[in-house]
């Protein structure tokens, strides 16, 4: 089983394409996780929908996790980058 964090950007989508093709040859379970940080408004939601739609079309398990990172950062007196990193660490279990 491979779990891939996919942002919807070019690099992560290329990785996802490669994993999808490898899955067809090597027969492993592929799970995608997309963290929608609540930072870029509608653009961020479009990325989440893009990843979800790609996964649906290609029969890939996909989990979308949404978090209000600006609110978390403010509450914890952190930078947005620090809060986003901590959210991803929680989501990916590290």
PDB file of N, CA and C in Angstrom:
ATOM      1  N   UNK A   1       0.846  -1.175   0.000  1.00  0.00           N
ATOM      2  CA  UNK A   1       0.000   0.000   0.000  1.00  0.00           C
ATOM      3  C   UNK A   1       0.890   1.236   0.000  1.00  0.00           C
ATOM      4  N   UNK A   2       0.562   2.172  -0.878  1.00  0.00           N
ATOM      5  CA  UNK A   2       1.282   3.444  -0.938  1.00  0.00           C
ATOM      6  C   UNK A   2       0.283   4.560  -0.685  1.00  0.00           C
ATOM      7  N   UNK A   3       0.650   5.449   0.226  1.00  0.00           N
ATOM      8  CA  UNK A   3      -0.150   6.631   0.509  1.00  0.00           C
ATOM      9  C   UNK A   3       0.628   7.823  -0.027  1.00  0.00           C
ATOM     10  N   UNK A   4      -0.018   8.597  -0.905  1.00  0.00           N
ATOM     11  CA  UNK A   4       0.633   9.745  -1.519  1.00  0.00           C
ATOM     12  C   UNK A   4      -0.094  11.028  -1.140  1.00  0.00           C
ATOM     13  N   UNK A   5       0.661  11.989  -0.656  1.00  0.00           N
ATOM     14  CA  UNK A   5       0.122  13.324  -0.421  1.00  0.00           C
ATOM     15  C   UNK A   5       0.136  14.077  -1.733  1.00  0.00           C
ATOM     16  N   UNK A   6      -1.033  14.509  -2.185  1.00  0.00           N
ATOM     17  CA  UNK A   6      -1.156  15.142  -3.496  1.00  0.00           C
ATOM     18  C   UNK A   6      -1.783  16.519  -3.335  1.00  0.00           C
ATOM     19  N   UNK A   7      -1.052  17.544  -3.763  1.00  0.00           N
ATOM     20  CA  UNK A   7      -1.528  18.917  -3.616  1.00  0.00           C
ATOM     21  C   UNK A   7      -2.408  19.361  -4.781  1.00  0.00           C
ATOM     22  N   UNK A   8      -2.213  18.746  -5.923  1.00  0.00           N
ATOM     23  CA  UNK A   8      -2.907  19.188  -7.131  1.00  0.00           C
ATOM     24  C   UNK A   8      -1.991  19.984  -8.038  1.00  0.00           C
ATOM     25  N   UNK A   9      -0.792  20.317  -7.554  1.00  0.00           N
ATOM     26  CA  UNK A   9       0.194  21.011  -8.379  1.00  0.00           C
ATOM     27  C   UNK A   9       0.828  20.054  -9.378  1.00  0.00           C
ATOM     28  N   UNK A  10       1.620  20.616 -10.266  1.00  0.00           N
ATOM     29  CA  UNK A  10       2.219  19.833 -11.349  1.00  0.00           C
ATOM     30  C   UNK A  10       3.059  18.680 -10.802  1.00  0.00           C
ATOM     31  N   UNK A  11       3.944  18.954  -9.849  1.00  0.00           N
ATOM     32  CA  UNK A  11       4.836  17.908  -9.342  1.00  0.00           C
ATOM     33  C   UNK A  11       4.064  16.742  -8.737  1.00  0.00           C
ATOM     34  N   UNK A  12       3.096  17.056  -7.894  1.00  0.00           N
ATOM     35  CA  UNK A  12       2.373  15.961  -7.238  1.00  0.00           C
ATOM     36  C   UNK A  12       1.467  15.216  -8.215  1.00  0.00           C
ATOM     37  N   UNK A  13       0.959  15.897  -9.230  1.00  0.00           N
ATOM     38  CA  UNK A  13       0.134  15.200 -10.215  1.00  0.00           C
ATOM     39  C   UNK A  13       0.980  14.294 -11.104  1.00  0.00           C
ATOM     40  N   UNK A  14       2.206  14.705 -11.420  1.00  0.00           N
ATOM     41  CA  UNK A  14       3.108  13.833 -12.173  1.00  0.00           C
ATOM     42  C   UNK A  14       3.407  12.586 -11.343  1.00  0.00           C
ATOM     43  N   UNK A  15       3.696  12.789 -10.054  1.00  0.00           N
ATOM     44  CA  UNK A  15       3.925  11.651  -9.163  1.00  0.00           C
ATOM     45  C   UNK A  15       2.717  10.723  -9.148  1.00  0.00           C
ATOM     46  N   UNK A  16       1.530  11.303  -9.055  1.00  0.00           N
ATOM     47  CA  UNK A  16       0.317  10.493  -9.025  1.00  0.00           C
ATOM     48  C   UNK A  16       0.138   9.704 -10.324  1.00  0.00           C
ATOM     49  N   UNK A  17       0.406  10.325 -11.460  1.00  0.00           N
ATOM     50  CA  UNK A  17       0.335   9.607 -12.744  1.00  0.00           C
ATOM     51  C   UNK A  17       1.304   8.427 -12.755  1.00  0.00           C
ATOM     52  N   UNK A  18       2.526   8.660 -12.275  1.00  0.00           N
ATOM     53  CA  UNK A  18       3.517   7.580 -12.242  1.00  0.00           C
ATOM     54  C   UNK A  18       3.064   6.450 -11.328  1.00  0.00           C
ATOM     55  N   UNK A  19       2.531   6.812 -10.156  1.00  0.00           N
ATOM     56  CA  UNK A  19       2.050   5.784  -9.223  1.00  0.00           C
ATOM     57  C   UNK A  19       0.860   5.023  -9.796  1.00  0.00           C
ATOM     58  N   UNK A  20      -0.025   5.739 -10.477  1.00  0.00           N
ATOM     59  CA  UNK A  20      -1.185   5.086 -11.096  1.00  0.00           C
ATOM     60  C   UNK A  20      -0.729   4.067 -12.130  1.00  0.00           C
ATOM     61  N   UNK A  21       0.232   4.446 -12.959  1.00  0.00           N
ATOM     62  CA  UNK A  21       0.744   3.520 -13.975  1.00  0.00           C
ATOM     63  C   UNK A  21       1.481   2.346 -13.345  1.00  0.00           C
ATOM     64  N   UNK A  22       2.252   2.610 -12.307  1.00  0.00           N
ATOM     65  CA  UNK A  22       2.981   1.535 -11.619  1.00  0.00           C
ATOM     66  C   UNK A  22       2.015   0.573 -10.945  1.00  0.00           C
ATOM     67  N   UNK A  23       0.930   1.118 -10.414  1.00  0.00           N
ATOM     68  CA  UNK A  23      -0.079   0.275  -9.752  1.00  0.00           C
ATOM     69  C   UNK A  23      -0.633  -0.755 -10.730  1.00  0.00           C
ATOM     70  N   UNK A  24      -0.809  -0.354 -11.969  1.00  0.00           N
ATOM     71  CA  UNK A  24      -1.348  -1.265 -12.973  1.00  0.00           C
ATOM     72  C   UNK A  24      -0.386  -2.423 -13.254  1.00  0.00           C
ATOM     73  N   UNK A  25       0.908  -2.177 -13.124  1.00  0.00           N
ATOM     74  CA  UNK A  25       1.917  -3.222 -13.374  1.00  0.00           C
ATOM     75  C   UNK A  25       2.251  -4.024 -12.123  1.00  0.00           C
ATOM     76  N   UNK A  26       2.313  -3.359 -10.986  1.00  0.00           N
ATOM     77  CA  UNK A  26       2.806  -3.988  -9.753  1.00  0.00           C
ATOM     78  C   UNK A  26       1.706  -4.413  -8.790  1.00  0.00           C
ATOM     79  N   UNK A  27       0.459  -4.019  -9.071  1.00  0.00           N
ATOM     80  CA  UNK A  27      -0.692  -4.447  -8.284  1.00  0.00           C
ATOM     81  C   UNK A  27      -0.562  -4.112  -6.790  1.00  0.00           C
ATOM     82  N   UNK A  28      -0.507  -2.831  -6.470  1.00  0.00           N
ATOM     83  CA  UNK A  28      -0.518  -2.389  -5.080  1.00  0.00           C
ATOM     84  C   UNK A  28      -1.686  -1.436  -4.864  1.00  0.00           C
ATOM     85  N   UNK A  29      -2.063  -1.277  -3.604  1.00  0.00           N
ATOM     86  CA  UNK A  29      -3.143  -0.355  -3.261  1.00  0.00           C
ATOM     87  C   UNK A  29      -2.577   1.058  -3.210  1.00  0.00           C
ATOM     88  N   UNK A  30      -3.277   1.985  -3.830  1.00  0.00           N
ATOM     89  CA  UNK A  30      -2.859   3.383  -3.857  1.00  0.00           C
ATOM     90  C   UNK A  30      -3.904   4.231  -3.147  1.00  0.00           C
ATOM     91  N   UNK A  31      -3.459   4.998  -2.181  1.00  0.00           N
ATOM     92  CA  UNK A  31      -4.321   5.903  -1.414  1.00  0.00           C
ATOM     93  C   UNK A  31      -3.772   7.314  -1.572  1.00  0.00           C
ATOM     94  N   UNK A  32      -4.636   8.259  -1.910  1.00  0.00           N
ATOM     95  CA  UNK A  32      -4.259   9.666  -2.025  1.00  0.00           C
ATOM     96  C   UNK A  32      -4.857  10.434  -0.866  1.00  0.00           C
ATOM     97  N   UNK A  33      -4.053  11.344  -0.316  1.00  0.00           N
ATOM     98  CA  UNK A  33      -4.527  12.257   0.722  1.00  0.00           C
ATOM     99  C   UNK A  33      -4.220  13.670   0.257  1.00  0.00           C
ATOM    100  N   UNK A  34      -5.242  14.507   0.288  1.00  0.00           N
ATOM    101  CA  UNK A  34      -5.089  15.921  -0.064  1.00  0.00           C
ATOM    102  C   UNK A  34      -5.495  16.746   1.150  1.00  0.00           C
ATOM    103  N   UNK A  35      -4.616  17.639   1.596  1.00  0.00           N
ATOM    104  CA  UNK A  35      -4.929  18.517   2.716  1.00  0.00           C
ATOM    105  C   UNK A  35      -5.275  19.897   2.155  1.00  0.00           C
ATOM    106  N   UNK A  36      -6.510  20.301   2.374  1.00  0.00           N
ATOM    107  CA  UNK A  36      -6.985  21.626   1.960  1.00  0.00           C
ATOM    108  C   UNK A  36      -6.849  22.518   3.187  1.00  0.00           C
ATOM    109  N   UNK A  37      -5.878  23.435   3.129  1.00  0.00           N
ATOM    110  CA  UNK A  37      -5.475  24.223   4.298  1.00  0.00           C
ATOM    111  C   UNK A  37      -6.373  25.421   4.611  1.00  0.00           C
ATOM    112  N   UNK A  38      -7.285  25.751   3.723  1.00  0.00           N
ATOM    113  CA  UNK A  38      -8.146  26.909   3.973  1.00  0.00           C
ATOM    114  C   UNK A  38      -7.409  28.229   3.856  1.00  0.00           C
ATOM    115  N   UNK A  39      -6.333  28.250   3.081  1.00  0.00           N
ATOM    116  CA  UNK A  39      -5.501  29.458   2.976  1.00  0.00           C
ATOM    117  C   UNK A  39      -5.807  30.250   1.703  1.00  0.00           C
ATOM    118  N   UNK A  40      -6.066  29.565   0.596  1.00  0.00           N
ATOM    119  CA  UNK A  40      -6.186  30.245  -0.694  1.00  0.00           C
ATOM    120  C   UNK A  40      -7.613  30.315  -1.225  1.00  0.00           C
ATOM    121  N   UNK A  41      -8.588  30.199  -0.355  1.00  0.00           N
ATOM    122  CA  UNK A  41      -9.988  30.375  -0.736  1.00  0.00           C
ATOM    123  C   UNK A  41     -10.449  29.447  -1.835  1.00  0.00           C
ATOM    124  N   UNK A  42     -11.105  30.016  -2.856  1.00  0.00           N
ATOM    125  CA  UNK A  42     -11.688  29.217  -3.938  1.00  0.00           C
ATOM    126  C   UNK A  42     -10.637  28.439  -4.717  1.00  0.00           C
ATOM    127  N   UNK A  43      -9.446  29.012  -4.858  1.00  0.00           N
ATOM    128  CA  UNK A  43      -8.379  28.321  -5.582  1.00  0.00           C
ATOM    129  C   UNK A  43      -8.001  27.015  -4.868  1.00  0.00           C
ATOM    130  N   UNK A  44      -7.944  27.078  -3.550  1.00  0.00           N
ATOM    131  CA  UNK A  44      -7.632  25.896  -2.747  1.00  0.00           C
ATOM    132  C   UNK A  44      -8.727  24.834  -2.890  1.00  0.00           C
ATOM    133  N   UNK A  45      -9.968  25.267  -2.899  1.00  0.00           N
ATOM    134  CA  UNK A  45     -11.089  24.335  -3.065  1.00  0.00           C
ATOM    135  C   UNK A  45     -11.077  23.713  -4.460  1.00  0.00           C
ATOM    136  N   UNK A  46     -10.668  24.488  -5.471  1.00  0.00           N
ATOM    137  CA  UNK A  46     -10.549  23.946  -6.832  1.00  0.00           C
ATOM    138  C   UNK A  46      -9.486  22.846  -6.881  1.00  0.00           C
ATOM    139  N   UNK A  47      -8.368  23.060  -6.173  1.00  0.00           N
ATOM    140  CA  UNK A  47      -7.323  22.027  -6.126  1.00  0.00           C
ATOM    141  C   UNK A  47      -7.868  20.745  -5.510  1.00  0.00           C
ATOM    142  N   UNK A  48      -8.601  20.876  -4.414  1.00  0.00           N
ATOM    143  CA  UNK A  48      -9.172  19.702  -3.741  1.00  0.00           C
ATOM    144  C   UNK A  48     -10.133  18.974  -4.678  1.00  0.00           C
ATOM    145  N   UNK A  49     -10.969  19.711  -5.382  1.00  0.00           N
ATOM    146  CA  UNK A  49     -11.911  19.098  -6.327  1.00  0.00           C
ATOM    147  C   UNK A  49     -11.179  18.435  -7.492  1.00  0.00           C
ATOM    148  N   UNK A  50     -10.118  19.080  -7.962  1.00  0.00           N
ATOM    149  CA  UNK A  50      -9.328  18.534  -9.072  1.00  0.00           C
ATOM    150  C   UNK A  50      -8.738  17.177  -8.681  1.00  0.00           C
ATOM    151  N   UNK A  51      -8.117  17.125  -7.510  1.00  0.00           N
ATOM    152  CA  UNK A  51      -7.512  15.870  -7.034  1.00  0.00           C
ATOM    153  C   UNK A  51      -8.590  14.805  -6.851  1.00  0.00           C
ATOM    154  N   UNK A  52      -9.689  15.176  -6.222  1.00  0.00           N
ATOM    155  CA  UNK A  52     -10.780  14.234  -5.986  1.00  0.00           C
ATOM    156  C   UNK A  52     -11.340  13.690  -7.296  1.00  0.00           C
ATOM    157  N   UNK A  53     -11.577  14.564  -8.256  1.00  0.00           N
ATOM    158  CA  UNK A  53     -12.114  14.138  -9.552  1.00  0.00           C
ATOM    159  C   UNK A  53     -11.145  13.214 -10.284  1.00  0.00           C
ATOM    160  N   UNK A  54      -9.852  13.566 -10.272  1.00  0.00           N
ATOM    161  CA  UNK A  54      -8.862  12.713 -10.921  1.00  0.00           C
ATOM    162  C   UNK A  54      -8.887  11.315 -10.303  1.00  0.00           C
ATOM    163  N   UNK A  55      -8.919  11.271  -8.994  1.00  0.00           N
ATOM    164  CA  UNK A  55      -8.927   9.983  -8.298  1.00  0.00           C
ATOM    165  C   UNK A  55     -10.190   9.185  -8.611  1.00  0.00           C
ATOM    166  N   UNK A  56     -11.335   9.852  -8.624  1.00  0.00           N
ATOM    167  CA  UNK A  56     -12.589   9.164  -8.957  1.00  0.00           C
ATOM    168  C   UNK A  56     -12.533   8.559 -10.355  1.00  0.00           C
ATOM    169  N   UNK A  57     -12.064   9.333 -11.304  1.00  0.00           N
ATOM    170  CA  UNK A  57     -11.981   8.871 -12.692  1.00  0.00           C
ATOM    171  C   UNK A  57     -11.043   7.673 -12.821  1.00  0.00           C
ATOM    172  N   UNK A  58      -9.974   7.667 -12.003  1.00  0.00           N
ATOM    173  CA  UNK A  58      -8.947   6.635 -12.123  1.00  0.00           C
ATOM    174  C   UNK A  58      -9.043   5.546 -11.056  1.00  0.00           C
ATOM    175  N   UNK A  59     -10.191   5.509 -10.358  1.00  0.00           N
ATOM    176  CA  UNK A  59     -10.438   4.473  -9.357  1.00  0.00           C
ATOM    177  C   UNK A  59      -9.323   4.403  -8.304  1.00  0.00           C
ATOM    178  N   UNK A  60      -8.987   5.568  -7.758  1.00  0.00           N
ATOM    179  CA  UNK A  60      -7.968   5.679  -6.718  1.00  0.00           C
ATOM    180  C   UNK A  60      -8.657   6.160  -5.453  1.00  0.00           C
ATOM    181  N   UNK A  61      -8.407   5.466  -4.347  1.00  0.00           N
ATOM    182  CA  UNK A  61      -8.956   5.911  -3.065  1.00  0.00           C
ATOM    183  C   UNK A  61      -8.410   7.296  -2.740  1.00  0.00           C
ATOM    184  N   UNK A  62      -9.292   8.195  -2.317  1.00  0.00           N
ATOM    185  CA  UNK A  62      -8.888   9.575  -2.065  1.00  0.00           C
ATOM    186  C   UNK A  62      -9.548  10.094  -0.796  1.00  0.00           C
ATOM    187  N   UNK A  63      -8.744  10.704   0.040  1.00  0.00           N
ATOM    188  CA  UNK A  63      -9.247  11.323   1.259  1.00  0.00           C
ATOM    189  C   UNK A  63      -8.886  12.805   1.207  1.00  0.00           C
ATOM    190  N   UNK A  64      -9.906  13.656   1.308  1.00  0.00           N
ATOM    191  CA  UNK A  64      -9.699  15.104   1.360  1.00  0.00           C
ATOM    192  C   UNK A  64      -9.874  15.534   2.810  1.00  0.00           C
ATOM    193  N   UNK A  65      -8.874  16.206   3.339  1.00  0.00           N
ATOM    194  CA  UNK A  65      -8.924  16.711   4.709  1.00  0.00           C
ATOM    195  C   UNK A  65      -8.882  18.228   4.647  1.00  0.00           C
ATOM    196  N   UNK A  66      -9.866  18.872   5.261  1.00  0.00           N
ATOM    197  CA  UNK A  66      -9.906  20.337   5.290  1.00  0.00           C
ATOM    198  C   UNK A  66      -9.586  20.835   6.687  1.00  0.00           C
ATOM    199  N   UNK A  67      -8.818  21.906   6.743  1.00  0.00           N
ATOM    200  CA  UNK A  67      -8.465  22.524   8.018  1.00  0.00           C
ATOM    201  C   UNK A  67      -8.400  24.030   7.828  1.00  0.00           C
ATOM    202  N   UNK A  68      -8.811  24.766   8.836  1.00  0.00           N
ATOM    203  CA  UNK A  68      -8.718  26.224   8.801  1.00  0.00           C
ATOM    204  C   UNK A  68      -7.382  26.623   9.412  1.00  0.00           C
ATOM    205  N   UNK A  69      -6.329  26.501   8.626  1.00  0.00           N
ATOM    206  CA  UNK A  69      -4.974  26.740   9.112  1.00  0.00           C
ATOM    207  C   UNK A  69      -4.779  28.178   9.610  1.00  0.00           C
ATOM    208  N   UNK A  70      -5.307  29.197   8.938  1.00  0.00           N
ATOM    209  CA  UNK A  70      -5.128  30.543   9.492  1.00  0.00           C
ATOM    210  C   UNK A  70      -5.699  30.681  10.910  1.00  0.00           C
ATOM    211  N   UNK A  71      -6.837  30.069  11.144  1.00  0.00           N
ATOM    212  CA  UNK A  71      -7.441  30.113  12.477  1.00  0.00           C
ATOM    213  C   UNK A  71      -6.590  29.342  13.491  1.00  0.00           C
ATOM    214  N   UNK A  72      -6.097  28.180  13.090  1.00  0.00           N
ATOM    215  CA  UNK A  72      -5.237  27.381  13.967  1.00  0.00           C
ATOM    216  C   UNK A  72      -3.964  28.153  14.300  1.00  0.00           C
ATOM    217  N   UNK A  73      -3.371  28.792  13.296  1.00  0.00           N
ATOM    218  CA  UNK A  73      -2.143  29.563  13.506  1.00  0.00           C
ATOM    219  C   UNK A  73      -2.377  30.705  14.490  1.00  0.00           C
ATOM    220  N   UNK A  74      -3.478  31.393  14.303  1.00  0.00           N
ATOM    221  CA  UNK A  74      -3.799  32.517  15.190  1.00  0.00           C
ATOM    222  C   UNK A  74      -4.021  32.037  16.625  1.00  0.00           C
ATOM    223  N   UNK A  75      -4.778  30.983  16.761  1.00  0.00           N
ATOM    224  CA  UNK A  75      -5.087  30.436  18.086  1.00  0.00           C
ATOM    225  C   UNK A  75      -3.824  29.983  18.814  1.00  0.00           C
ATOM    226  N   UNK A  76      -2.889  29.374  18.078  1.00  0.00           N
ATOM    227  CA  UNK A  76      -1.678  28.823  18.680  1.00  0.00           C
ATOM    228  C   UNK A  76      -0.476  29.767  18.608  1.00  0.00           C
ATOM    229  N   UNK A  77      -0.718  30.997  18.127  1.00  0.00           N
ATOM    230  CA  UNK A  77       0.350  31.991  17.989  1.00  0.00           C
ATOM    231  C   UNK A  77       1.527  31.438  17.171  1.00  0.00           C
ATOM    232  N   UNK A  78       1.178  30.915  15.992  1.00  0.00           N
ATOM    233  CA  UNK A  78       2.146  30.335  15.074  1.00  0.00           C
ATOM    234  C   UNK A  78       2.076  31.060  13.749  1.00  0.00           C
ATOM    235  N   UNK A  79       3.095  30.840  12.926  1.00  0.00           N
ATOM    236  CA  UNK A  79       2.973  31.284  11.541  1.00  0.00           C
ATOM    237  C   UNK A  79       2.037  30.314  10.826  1.00  0.00           C
ATOM    238  N   UNK A  80       1.497  30.749   9.711  1.00  0.00           N
ATOM    239  CA  UNK A  80       0.627  29.892   8.905  1.00  0.00           C
ATOM    240  C   UNK A  80       1.412  28.667   8.437  1.00  0.00           C
ATOM    241  N   UNK A  81       2.684  28.869   8.074  1.00  0.00           N
ATOM    242  CA  UNK A  81       3.516  27.753   7.615  1.00  0.00           C
ATOM    243  C   UNK A  81       3.699  26.701   8.705  1.00  0.00           C
ATOM    244  N   UNK A  82       3.943  27.152   9.934  1.00  0.00           N
ATOM    245  CA  UNK A  82       4.106  26.212  11.047  1.00  0.00           C
ATOM    246  C   UNK A  82       2.819  25.428  11.297  1.00  0.00           C
ATOM    247  N   UNK A  83       1.712  26.140  11.321  1.00  0.00           N
ATOM    248  CA  UNK A  83       0.427  25.480  11.564  1.00  0.00           C
ATOM    249  C   UNK A  83       0.097  24.489  10.450  1.00  0.00           C
ATOM    250  N   UNK A  84       0.356  24.872   9.199  1.00  0.00           N
ATOM    251  CA  UNK A  84       0.090  23.978   8.063  1.00  0.00           C
ATOM    252  C   UNK A  84       0.941  22.713   8.166  1.00  0.00           C
ATOM    253  N   UNK A  85       2.207  22.868   8.532  1.00  0.00           N
ATOM    254  CA  UNK A  85       3.099  21.715   8.677  1.00  0.00           C
ATOM    255  C   UNK A  85       2.583  20.775   9.767  1.00  0.00           C
ATOM    256  N   UNK A  86       2.144  21.342  10.896  1.00  0.00           N
ATOM    257  CA  UNK A  86       1.624  20.512  11.982  1.00  0.00           C
ATOM    258  C   UNK A  86       0.343  19.788  11.584  1.00  0.00           C
ATOM    259  N   UNK A  87      -0.516  20.455  10.826  1.00  0.00           N
ATOM    260  CA  UNK A  87      -1.741  19.802  10.343  1.00  0.00           C
ATOM    261  C   UNK A  87      -1.376  18.616   9.457  1.00  0.00           C
ATOM    262  N   UNK A  88      -0.433  18.825   8.541  1.00  0.00           N
ATOM    263  CA  UNK A  88      -0.016  17.717   7.661  1.00  0.00           C
ATOM    264  C   UNK A  88       0.606  16.573   8.468  1.00  0.00           C
ATOM    265  N   UNK A  89       1.389  16.896   9.474  1.00  0.00           N
ATOM    266  CA  UNK A  89       1.993  15.854  10.310  1.00  0.00           C
ATOM    267  C   UNK A  89       0.910  15.040  11.020  1.00  0.00           C
ATOM    268  N   UNK A  90      -0.114  15.704  11.494  1.00  0.00           N
ATOM    269  CA  UNK A  90      -1.230  14.991  12.150  1.00  0.00           C
ATOM    270  C   UNK A  90      -1.943  14.100  11.133  1.00  0.00           C
ATOM    271  N   UNK A  91      -2.247  14.662   9.965  1.00  0.00           N
ATOM    272  CA  UNK A  91      -2.977  13.912   8.946  1.00  0.00           C
ATOM    273  C   UNK A  91      -2.199  12.672   8.501  1.00  0.00           C
ATOM    274  N   UNK A  92      -0.874  12.827   8.336  1.00  0.00           N
ATOM    275  CA  UNK A  92      -0.063  11.710   7.857  1.00  0.00           C
ATOM    276  C   UNK A  92       0.514  10.862   8.989  1.00  0.00           C
ATOM    277  N   UNK A  93       0.172  11.218  10.233  1.00  0.00           N
ATOM    278  CA  UNK A  93       0.543  10.377  11.366  1.00  0.00           C
ATOM    279  C   UNK A  93       2.012  10.377  11.716  1.00  0.00           C
ATOM    280  N   UNK A  94       2.697  11.504  11.469  1.00  0.00           N
ATOM    281  CA  UNK A  94       4.110  11.534  11.860  1.00  0.00           C
ATOM    282  C   UNK A  94       4.364  12.509  12.976  1.00  0.00           C
TER     283      UNK A  94
END
